Amino acid sequence: MAKPPPSAKTKTQTATGPARREEISAADEIVQRKDAQAQALAAAMPWNDNKSLEHGFAQGLSPAKGVTAQPESPLPGSSTVSEVNTSDKTGAQAEEGVNAVQGVLERVRADGSGQPLTTNQGVAIADNQNSLKYGLRGPVLLEDFILREKITHFDHERIPERIVHARGSGAHGYFECLEPLTDLTRAAPFQAEGKVTPVFVRFSTVAGERGSKDTARDVRGFAVKFYTDEGNWDLVGNNIPVFFIQDAMKFPDLVHAVKPEPHHAMPQAASAHDTFWDFVSLMPESTHMLMWLMSDRAIPRSYATMQGFGVHTFRLVNAAGESVFVKFHWTPKAGTHSLVWDEAVKISGADPDFHRRDLWERIEAGAYPEYELAVQVFTEEQAQQFSFDVLDATKIVPEELVPLRTVGRLVLDRNPDNFFAETEQVAFCAAHVVPGVDFSNDPLLAGRIHSYVDTQISRLGGPNFHEIPINAPVAPVHNNQRDGMHRQAIHRGRVSYEPNSLGGGCPFQAGAAQGFVSVPARLQAEEEQGKVRAKPEKFADHYTQATLFYESQTPAEKAHIAAAFRFELSKVTVPAVRARMVASLRNVSEVLATEVAEGLGMEELPPPMPRALSTPARPEVTVSPPLSLMARPGDGSIKGRRIALLVADGVLASAALDLQSALAAQGAKAEFVAPRIGPVRGGDGVALDASCSLENNPGFLFDALAVPDGEEGVARLAQDGHTMEAIKDHYRHCKAMLVMGAARRLLEMAGVSATLPSGEPDPGLLVADGDESTDAFIVAIGRHRHPQRETDPPVV
């Protein structure tokens, strides 16, 4: 489990600057120790002593033993410093020099420290530099099994990527129950307050391939694998609570439409193209999802500031077999925040791994992402009274109808040891539930129950993907399944069927008291004879909740939605598709449709698209504040935020160091960014060290910007065009900025005003003569953004 924050320790800076005490966390200290030991280990082998021994016939007869160095501790050989955070699934740290094959995950962790190279069969390799030849200059021999094994394995190292959610990032952690739900469910994670269940979580984009960018406008996957003591439960959801389609029959069509167009394989990781908008413009049930997709929800700031939803309506079942409907909500403790479009575009060029890197670095630094799990619980009788159908995945249940009930928390506190073995091979399946959780009749969910398992069989090489360590449950497994590709278990005995007597009837079926039993009750509706391919009438209301979402946004968020539609549809080359989409938007909001049409150069609006349901039921809720990002600001802390402190020779370094310490004390990562990395000589005689340059860490990679005082330093910064770009990007992206003393001249050069377009002071832009605004700067950063300054088009 995650440890409580350690007490602050101090260090003294002497080698690179004047002595100075500053607080550092235990997480920072262990990272520094790992780096130092890794440096020492590398320095112990300044060259390859064996290189001169690779030549000549005699040397080939007796290859030398490989050169080794002894590390000070196992730390430099670790993949992640967070390996000390253990659980029932991850187990303990890897035992040095041991490739264990038993127990929980440590049974498959391998460490080669102090060990010779071997083949996959365990044969020690005497020479890893040369292939076997007939004489020094002769042909390579087919006999060289070591070469053939090495090359053959390399040729087959890649596995098929996921069709959707191919690009992802994962982490280990735990779920803690905050409130027992034994009255509602017998599901293992909810049986007692304080009960802890190990989890592995994978976040992902949907449309892009494995090598695509993180910051695309797209849905994000939020999949949680609970390793419960009654088996694995996979809650496979998204960061948006609704979906494009209502029936799994349309899922292949949706994915084909949003993927790169088949004739030229473009665009990658984007929905701004003809086939996607052609499809959704003919599928009005997609409209609600499009509101979310065109909103800032589709470009989250980080995985740590992103909501998650189960999307579908599920069932909770208690020990008496009684069931209720449930929807699952994950809410980040740090608030739900997003990028702005211009920022996302620039980040994708500077750091396409932006989200992946952020998640990794937060965990490495001990700033563990945390989320609350809340449920919406309602009965069949309540569901029948709603104006919408709860089996329709394009609808939400507004919180005003069914309030959220917080029942647990999720903490991600350990990075994987190996991306492929864990994040890439983890297999989530919507069909994986445990006793106490069951399915509803949602027709989209029904397809997912089948599709996920089927996909993993193809992607992971056969039906035994559940035996891959990251997928293996912590609960014992006993059944009569046998053989198949990559089977790992070695079963004893002769019995592989049930019932049997030769095995004493074992393994035996558990019965209802212990085993999973599907809920016999189903959603009560008008009885219809026979099985049909149809949907209930309420499924035909495609616009009411799309309007609810749009009307629940703040003006800034509405402007972002309009701008997103404008950009995406401007990429569509067929005017009829654009017009069709605008016609659909008229059923959501005339204001939105008009703004989009104007942005596309349409001289007049097309007629509204005919509604599938001409007289939808009157909605219970027309405005829902929780649907706005502004309703989820978080706790106001700046923990985990990355702050740029622009410096150059001549700045007042002492004040800059004080500001860095103040920000670090709040859990932020404040970094000195200069025209080039390395030592910076302050105008006050104090030295500091710039870990970033304006070139390798552009301003839009940071959450806030500060520029210290100092005439000479400001003059040097003014000579670098990157400075203006950083200031303009922070201003345009509505981030907090602190400009001290002489640095205000940089604002004038960048054309940035300290007042809003309305003439009022900009609360996110602080201009100060000293360090008295540090507290106000911290508050401004905690608000994430200051959209009051935003204009379309931007004035800066």
PDB file of C-alpha atoms in Angstrom, residues 405-632:
ATOM      1  CA  ARG A 405     -22.600   8.006  -3.599  1.00  0.00           C
ATOM      2  CA  THR A 406     -18.871   7.801  -2.885  1.00  0.00           C
ATOM      3  CA  VAL A 407     -17.927   4.261  -1.867  1.00  0.00           C
ATOM      4  CA  GLY A 408     -14.162   3.948  -2.308  1.00  0.00           C
ATOM      5  CA  ARG A 409     -10.888   5.388  -3.485  1.00  0.00           C
ATOM      6  CA  LEU A 410      -8.348   4.291  -6.070  1.00  0.00           C
ATOM      7  CA  VAL A 411      -4.642   5.063  -5.623  1.00  0.00           C
ATOM      8  CA  LEU A 412      -2.015   4.396  -8.318  1.00  0.00           C
ATOM      9  CA  ASP A 413       1.299   3.981  -6.508  1.00  0.00           C
ATOM     10  CA  ARG A 414       3.546   1.707  -8.576  1.00  0.00           C
ATOM     11  CA  ASN A 415       4.820   1.917 -12.129  1.00  0.00           C
ATOM     12  CA  PRO A 416       5.223  -1.314 -14.104  1.00  0.00           C
ATOM     13  CA  ASP A 417       8.619  -2.996 -14.300  1.00  0.00           C
ATOM     14  CA  ASN A 418       8.199  -3.698 -18.008  1.00  0.00           C
ATOM     15  CA  PHE A 419       5.842  -1.944 -20.387  1.00  0.00           C
ATOM     16  CA  PHE A 420       5.331  -4.887 -22.732  1.00  0.00           C
ATOM     17  CA  ALA A 421       4.912  -7.592 -20.114  1.00  0.00           C
ATOM     18  CA  GLU A 422       2.373  -5.603 -18.118  1.00  0.00           C
ATOM     19  CA  THR A 423       0.791  -2.621 -19.893  1.00  0.00           C
ATOM     20  CA  GLU A 424       0.822  -4.132 -23.378  1.00  0.00           C
ATOM     21  CA  GLN A 425      -0.132  -7.690 -22.430  1.00  0.00           C
ATOM     22  CA  VAL A 426      -2.832  -6.823 -19.899  1.00  0.00           C
ATOM     23  CA  ALA A 427      -6.164  -8.082 -21.202  1.00  0.00           C
ATOM     24  CA  PHE A 428      -9.332  -6.333 -20.080  1.00  0.00           C
ATOM     25  CA  CYS A 429     -12.637  -8.007 -20.779  1.00  0.00           C
ATOM     26  CA  ALA A 430     -16.077  -6.560 -20.125  1.00  0.00           C
ATOM     27  CA  ALA A 431     -17.186 -10.146 -19.479  1.00  0.00           C
ATOM     28  CA  HIS A 432     -14.967 -10.422 -16.408  1.00  0.00           C
ATOM     29  CA  VAL A 433     -17.269  -9.859 -13.432  1.00  0.00           C
ATOM     30  CA  VAL A 434     -17.383 -11.376  -9.955  1.00  0.00           C
ATOM     31  CA  PRO A 435     -20.285 -12.529  -7.803  1.00  0.00           C
ATOM     32  CA  GLY A 436     -22.243  -9.411  -6.865  1.00  0.00           C
ATOM     33  CA  VAL A 437     -21.827  -7.666 -10.228  1.00  0.00           C
ATOM     34  CA  ASP A 438     -23.985  -8.523 -13.221  1.00  0.00           C
ATOM     35  CA  PHE A 439     -25.014  -7.150 -16.598  1.00  0.00           C
ATOM     36  CA  SER A 440     -28.075  -5.266 -17.773  1.00  0.00           C
ATOM     37  CA  ASN A 441     -29.745  -5.792 -21.144  1.00  0.00           C
ATOM     38  CA  ASP A 442     -27.761  -2.958 -22.717  1.00  0.00           C
ATOM     39  CA  PRO A 443     -27.336  -4.144 -26.362  1.00  0.00           C
ATOM     40  CA  LEU A 444     -23.962  -2.431 -26.709  1.00  0.00           C
ATOM     41  CA  LEU A 445     -22.683  -4.096 -23.528  1.00  0.00           C
ATOM     42  CA  ALA A 446     -23.834  -7.472 -24.844  1.00  0.00           C
ATOM     43  CA  GLY A 447     -21.498  -7.134 -27.824  1.00  0.00           C
ATOM     44  CA  ARG A 448     -18.594  -6.054 -25.641  1.00  0.00           C
ATOM     45  CA  ILE A 449     -19.021  -9.153 -23.458  1.00  0.00           C
ATOM     46  CA  HIS A 450     -18.182 -11.253 -26.501  1.00  0.00           C
ATOM     47  CA  SER A 451     -15.810  -8.996 -28.405  1.00  0.00           C
ATOM     48  CA  TYR A 452     -13.189  -8.420 -25.730  1.00  0.00           C
ATOM     49  CA  VAL A 453     -12.502 -12.102 -25.110  1.00  0.00           C
ATOM     50  CA  ASP A 454     -12.470 -12.841 -28.828  1.00  0.00           C
ATOM     51  CA  THR A 455      -9.997 -10.037 -29.497  1.00  0.00           C
ATOM     52  CA  GLN A 456      -7.557 -11.170 -26.798  1.00  0.00           C
ATOM     53  CA  ILE A 457      -7.467 -14.695 -28.221  1.00  0.00           C
ATOM     54  CA  SER A 458      -6.227 -13.264 -31.510  1.00  0.00           C
ATOM     55  CA  ARG A 459      -3.932 -10.605 -30.054  1.00  0.00           C
ATOM     56  CA  LEU A 460      -2.246 -12.670 -27.347  1.00  0.00           C
ATOM     57  CA  GLY A 461      -1.859 -15.900 -29.265  1.00  0.00           C
ATOM     58  CA  GLY A 462      -4.559 -18.202 -27.974  1.00  0.00           C
ATOM     59  CA  PRO A 463      -7.118 -18.964 -25.272  1.00  0.00           C
ATOM     60  CA  ASN A 464      -4.605 -19.031 -22.401  1.00  0.00           C
ATOM     61  CA  PHE A 465      -4.030 -15.280 -22.192  1.00  0.00           C
ATOM     62  CA  HIS A 466      -5.388 -15.457 -18.641  1.00  0.00           C
ATOM     63  CA  GLU A 467      -2.150 -17.219 -17.616  1.00  0.00           C
ATOM     64  CA  ILE A 468       0.024 -14.273 -18.637  1.00  0.00           C
ATOM     65  CA  PRO A 469       1.209 -12.996 -15.240  1.00  0.00           C
ATOM     66  CA  ILE A 470      -0.394  -9.535 -15.411  1.00  0.00           C
ATOM     67  CA  ASN A 471      -3.756 -11.150 -16.204  1.00  0.00           C
ATOM     68  CA  ALA A 472      -3.565 -13.963 -13.649  1.00  0.00           C
ATOM     69  CA  PRO A 473      -5.947 -13.555 -10.694  1.00  0.00           C
ATOM     70  CA  VAL A 474      -4.828 -13.725  -7.098  1.00  0.00           C
ATOM     71  CA  ALA A 475      -7.767 -16.038  -6.422  1.00  0.00           C
ATOM     72  CA  PRO A 476      -7.045 -19.759  -7.008  1.00  0.00           C
ATOM     73  CA  VAL A 477      -7.960 -21.207 -10.424  1.00  0.00           C
ATOM     74  CA  HIS A 478      -9.314 -24.760 -10.771  1.00  0.00           C
ATOM     75  CA  ASN A 479     -11.152 -25.985 -13.856  1.00  0.00           C
ATOM     76  CA  ASN A 480     -11.051 -28.600 -16.577  1.00  0.00           C
ATOM     77  CA  GLN A 481      -9.764 -26.383 -19.352  1.00  0.00           C
ATOM     78  CA  ARG A 482      -6.679 -27.923 -20.922  1.00  0.00           C
ATOM     79  CA  ASP A 483      -4.051 -27.417 -23.577  1.00  0.00           C
ATOM     80  CA  GLY A 484      -4.153 -24.667 -26.202  1.00  0.00           C
ATOM     81  CA  MET A 485      -1.316 -22.387 -27.245  1.00  0.00           C
ATOM     82  CA  HIS A 486       1.045 -21.176 -24.528  1.00  0.00           C
ATOM     83  CA  ARG A 487      -0.462 -23.238 -21.731  1.00  0.00           C
ATOM     84  CA  GLN A 488       1.655 -22.722 -18.594  1.00  0.00           C
ATOM     85  CA  ALA A 489      -0.019 -24.883 -15.951  1.00  0.00           C
ATOM     86  CA  ILE A 490       1.029 -28.526 -15.576  1.00  0.00           C
ATOM     87  CA  HIS A 491      -2.044 -30.390 -14.342  1.00  0.00           C
ATOM     88  CA  ARG A 492      -1.625 -33.617 -12.402  1.00  0.00           C
ATOM     89  CA  GLY A 493      -4.002 -36.589 -12.704  1.00  0.00           C
ATOM     90  CA  ARG A 494      -6.112 -37.982 -15.499  1.00  0.00           C
ATOM     91  CA  VAL A 495      -9.410 -36.171 -15.001  1.00  0.00           C
ATOM     92  CA  SER A 496     -10.380 -33.183 -17.121  1.00  0.00           C
ATOM     93  CA  TYR A 497     -14.150 -33.391 -17.058  1.00  0.00           C
ATOM     94  CA  GLU A 498     -17.120 -33.008 -14.714  1.00  0.00           C
ATOM     95  CA  PRO A 499     -18.871 -34.903 -13.275  1.00  0.00           C
ATOM     96  CA  ASN A 500     -16.238 -37.492 -12.523  1.00  0.00           C
ATOM     97  CA  SER A 501     -15.413 -40.137  -9.948  1.00  0.00           C
ATOM     98  CA  LEU A 502     -11.785 -40.815 -10.819  1.00  0.00           C
ATOM     99  CA  GLY A 503     -10.904 -37.451  -9.345  1.00  0.00           C
ATOM    100  CA  GLY A 504     -13.277 -37.682  -6.445  1.00  0.00           C
ATOM    101  CA  GLY A 505     -15.687 -35.346  -8.248  1.00  0.00           C
ATOM    102  CA  CYS A 506     -13.190 -32.515  -8.185  1.00  0.00           C
ATOM    103  CA  PRO A 507     -13.081 -29.779  -9.120  1.00  0.00           C
ATOM    104  CA  PHE A 508     -16.747 -29.491  -8.266  1.00  0.00           C
ATOM    105  CA  GLN A 509     -19.224 -26.776  -9.100  1.00  0.00           C
ATOM    106  CA  ALA A 510     -19.457 -24.253  -6.284  1.00  0.00           C
ATOM    107  CA  GLY A 511     -23.222 -23.779  -6.149  1.00  0.00           C
ATOM    108  CA  ALA A 512     -25.113 -20.583  -5.563  1.00  0.00           C
ATOM    109  CA  ALA A 513     -23.738 -19.988  -2.089  1.00  0.00           C
ATOM    110  CA  GLN A 514     -20.227 -19.385  -3.422  1.00  0.00           C
ATOM    111  CA  GLY A 515     -20.432 -19.239  -7.188  1.00  0.00           C
ATOM    112  CA  PHE A 516     -21.555 -16.656  -9.718  1.00  0.00           C
ATOM    113  CA  VAL A 517     -25.253 -16.744 -10.541  1.00  0.00           C
ATOM    114  CA  SER A 518     -26.759 -14.524 -13.226  1.00  0.00           C
ATOM    115  CA  VAL A 519     -29.680 -12.383 -12.095  1.00  0.00           C
ATOM    116  CA  PRO A 520     -32.870 -14.026 -13.352  1.00  0.00           C
ATOM    117  CA  ALA A 521     -34.825 -10.751 -13.302  1.00  0.00           C
ATOM    118  CA  ARG A 522     -34.592  -8.470 -16.302  1.00  0.00           C
ATOM    119  CA  LEU A 523     -35.738  -4.932 -17.001  1.00  0.00           C
ATOM    120  CA  GLN A 524     -39.524  -4.961 -16.983  1.00  0.00           C
ATOM    121  CA  ALA A 525     -41.026  -3.453 -20.123  1.00  0.00           C
ATOM    122  CA  GLU A 526     -43.966  -4.094 -22.382  1.00  0.00           C
ATOM    123  CA  GLU A 527     -44.035  -7.770 -23.211  1.00  0.00           C
ATOM    124  CA  GLU A 528     -43.257  -8.409 -26.851  1.00  0.00           C
ATOM    125  CA  GLN A 529     -43.487 -11.836 -28.442  1.00  0.00           C
ATOM    126  CA  GLY A 530     -40.418 -13.305 -30.032  1.00  0.00           C
ATOM    127  CA  LYS A 531     -36.895 -12.024 -30.471  1.00  0.00           C
ATOM    128  CA  VAL A 532     -36.557  -8.906 -32.575  1.00  0.00           C
ATOM    129  CA  ARG A 533     -33.815  -6.682 -33.947  1.00  0.00           C
ATOM    130  CA  ALA A 534     -35.175  -3.404 -32.642  1.00  0.00           C
ATOM    131  CA  LYS A 535     -34.759  -0.787 -29.942  1.00  0.00           C
ATOM    132  CA  PRO A 536     -37.191   0.660 -27.400  1.00  0.00           C
ATOM    133  CA  GLU A 537     -38.807   3.956 -28.388  1.00  0.00           C
ATOM    134  CA  LYS A 538     -36.885   6.027 -25.838  1.00  0.00           C
ATOM    135  CA  PHE A 539     -33.668   5.058 -27.597  1.00  0.00           C
ATOM    136  CA  ALA A 540     -34.837   7.332 -30.442  1.00  0.00           C
ATOM    137  CA  ASP A 541     -34.371  10.491 -28.384  1.00  0.00           C
ATOM    138  CA  HIS A 542     -30.954  11.467 -29.697  1.00  0.00           C
ATOM    139  CA  TYR A 543     -30.805  15.118 -28.757  1.00  0.00           C
ATOM    140  CA  THR A 544     -32.298  15.853 -25.335  1.00  0.00           C
ATOM    141  CA  GLN A 545     -29.204  14.941 -23.368  1.00  0.00           C
ATOM    142  CA  ALA A 546     -26.899  16.445 -25.984  1.00  0.00           C
ATOM    143  CA  THR A 547     -28.710  19.708 -25.322  1.00  0.00           C
ATOM    144  CA  LEU A 548     -28.467  19.091 -21.578  1.00  0.00           C
ATOM    145  CA  PHE A 549     -24.704  18.725 -21.855  1.00  0.00           C
ATOM    146  CA  TYR A 550     -24.258  21.818 -24.016  1.00  0.00           C
ATOM    147  CA  GLU A 551     -26.521  24.037 -21.921  1.00  0.00           C
ATOM    148  CA  SER A 552     -24.692  22.912 -18.770  1.00  0.00           C
ATOM    149  CA  GLN A 553     -21.350  24.271 -19.977  1.00  0.00           C
ATOM    150  CA  THR A 554     -19.876  27.649 -19.104  1.00  0.00           C
ATOM    151  CA  PRO A 555     -19.499  30.225 -21.915  1.00  0.00           C
ATOM    152  CA  ALA A 556     -15.806  29.366 -22.320  1.00  0.00           C
ATOM    153  CA  GLU A 557     -16.577  25.679 -22.630  1.00  0.00           C
ATOM    154  CA  LYS A 558     -19.343  26.357 -25.142  1.00  0.00           C
ATOM    155  CA  ALA A 559     -16.885  28.373 -27.193  1.00  0.00           C
ATOM    156  CA  HIS A 560     -14.447  25.458 -27.134  1.00  0.00           C
ATOM    157  CA  ILE A 561     -17.166  23.079 -28.356  1.00  0.00           C
ATOM    158  CA  ALA A 562     -18.009  25.390 -31.245  1.00  0.00           C
ATOM    159  CA  ALA A 563     -14.337  25.819 -32.111  1.00  0.00           C
ATOM    160  CA  ALA A 564     -13.800  22.064 -32.018  1.00  0.00           C
ATOM    161  CA  PHE A 565     -16.701  21.437 -34.411  1.00  0.00           C
ATOM    162  CA  ARG A 566     -15.374  24.203 -36.634  1.00  0.00           C
ATOM    163  CA  PHE A 567     -11.903  22.666 -36.795  1.00  0.00           C
ATOM    164  CA  GLU A 568     -13.039  19.095 -37.264  1.00  0.00           C
ATOM    165  CA  LEU A 569     -15.639  19.861 -39.898  1.00  0.00           C
ATOM    166  CA  SER A 570     -13.247  22.179 -41.747  1.00  0.00           C
ATOM    167  CA  LYS A 571     -11.180  19.053 -42.435  1.00  0.00           C
ATOM    168  CA  VAL A 572     -14.168  17.448 -44.113  1.00  0.00           C
ATOM    169  CA  THR A 573     -13.876  17.923 -47.869  1.00  0.00           C
ATOM    170  CA  VAL A 574     -17.465  17.014 -48.770  1.00  0.00           C
ATOM    171  CA  PRO A 575     -19.764  20.033 -48.182  1.00  0.00           C
ATOM    172  CA  ALA A 576     -22.850  17.844 -47.876  1.00  0.00           C
ATOM    173  CA  VAL A 577     -21.387  16.077 -44.872  1.00  0.00           C
ATOM    174  CA  ARG A 578     -20.637  19.406 -43.214  1.00  0.00           C
ATOM    175  CA  ALA A 579     -24.150  20.639 -43.892  1.00  0.00           C
ATOM    176  CA  ARG A 580     -25.651  17.413 -42.589  1.00  0.00           C
ATOM    177  CA  MET A 581     -23.740  17.760 -39.338  1.00  0.00           C
ATOM    178  CA  VAL A 582     -24.821  21.376 -38.883  1.00  0.00           C
ATOM    179  CA  ALA A 583     -28.392  20.286 -39.559  1.00  0.00           C
ATOM    180  CA  SER A 584     -28.076  17.799 -36.736  1.00  0.00           C
ATOM    181  CA  LEU A 585     -26.604  20.429 -34.414  1.00  0.00           C
ATOM    182  CA  ARG A 586     -29.705  22.571 -34.906  1.00  0.00           C
ATOM    183  CA  ASN A 587     -31.553  19.972 -32.838  1.00  0.00           C
ATOM    184  CA  VAL A 588     -29.062  20.554 -30.034  1.00  0.00           C
ATOM    185  CA  SER A 589     -28.716  24.330 -30.021  1.00  0.00           C
ATOM    186  CA  GLU A 590     -29.481  27.008 -32.603  1.00  0.00           C
ATOM    187  CA  VAL A 591     -26.686  29.110 -31.120  1.00  0.00           C
ATOM    188  CA  LEU A 592     -24.145  26.303 -31.506  1.00  0.00           C
ATOM    189  CA  ALA A 593     -25.285  25.455 -35.027  1.00  0.00           C
ATOM    190  CA  THR A 594     -25.084  29.114 -36.060  1.00  0.00           C
ATOM    191  CA  GLU A 595     -21.566  29.536 -34.662  1.00  0.00           C
ATOM    192  CA  VAL A 596     -20.354  26.375 -36.388  1.00  0.00           C
ATOM    193  CA  ALA A 597     -21.979  27.348 -39.693  1.00  0.00           C
ATOM    194  CA  GLU A 598     -20.394  30.792 -39.591  1.00  0.00           C
ATOM    195  CA  GLY A 599     -17.012  29.248 -38.847  1.00  0.00           C
ATOM    196  CA  LEU A 600     -17.421  27.025 -41.909  1.00  0.00           C
ATOM    197  CA  GLY A 601     -18.391  29.892 -44.186  1.00  0.00           C
ATOM    198  CA  MET A 602     -21.990  28.719 -44.674  1.00  0.00           C
ATOM    199  CA  GLU A 603     -24.151  31.580 -45.871  1.00  0.00           C
ATOM    200  CA  GLU A 604     -27.332  30.032 -44.486  1.00  0.00           C
ATOM    201  CA  LEU A 605     -28.252  27.258 -42.113  1.00  0.00           C
ATOM    202  CA  PRO A 606     -29.538  23.976 -43.565  1.00  0.00           C
ATOM    203  CA  PRO A 607     -32.959  22.808 -42.346  1.00  0.00           C
ATOM    204  CA  PRO A 608     -32.868  20.959 -39.010  1.00  0.00           C
ATOM    205  CA  MET A 609     -32.362  17.225 -39.357  1.00  0.00           C
ATOM    206  CA  PRO A 610     -35.646  15.322 -38.865  1.00  0.00           C
ATOM    207  CA  ARG A 611     -35.816  13.755 -35.420  1.00  0.00           C
ATOM    208  CA  ALA A 612     -36.221  10.021 -35.053  1.00  0.00           C
ATOM    209  CA  LEU A 613     -38.600  10.741 -32.152  1.00  0.00           C
ATOM    210  CA  SER A 614     -40.731  13.738 -33.013  1.00  0.00           C
ATOM    211  CA  THR A 615     -42.091  14.240 -29.498  1.00  0.00           C
ATOM    212  CA  PRO A 616     -39.495  13.122 -26.946  1.00  0.00           C
ATOM    213  CA  ALA A 617     -40.428  12.938 -23.305  1.00  0.00           C
ATOM    214  CA  ARG A 618     -40.022  16.095 -21.288  1.00  0.00           C
ATOM    215  CA  PRO A 619     -36.656  15.855 -19.512  1.00  0.00           C
ATOM    216  CA  GLU A 620     -36.478  16.032 -15.746  1.00  0.00           C
ATOM    217  CA  VAL A 621     -33.277  18.089 -15.918  1.00  0.00           C
ATOM    218  CA  THR A 622     -32.423  20.808 -18.436  1.00  0.00           C
ATOM    219  CA  VAL A 623     -29.247  22.168 -16.857  1.00  0.00           C
ATOM    220  CA  SER A 624     -26.817  20.059 -14.812  1.00  0.00           C
ATOM    221  CA  PRO A 625     -23.874  22.022 -13.353  1.00  0.00           C
ATOM    222  CA  PRO A 626     -21.838  18.849 -12.582  1.00  0.00           C
ATOM    223  CA  LEU A 627     -21.461  18.304 -16.333  1.00  0.00           C
ATOM    224  CA  SER A 628     -19.203  21.347 -16.553  1.00  0.00           C
ATOM    225  CA  LEU A 629     -15.500  20.964 -15.950  1.00  0.00           C
ATOM    226  CA  MET A 630     -15.701  24.164 -13.930  1.00  0.00           C
ATOM    227  CA  ALA A 631     -17.767  22.294 -11.346  1.00  0.00           C
ATOM    228  CA  ARG A 632     -14.822  19.981 -10.673  1.00  0.00           C
TER     229      ARG A 632
END
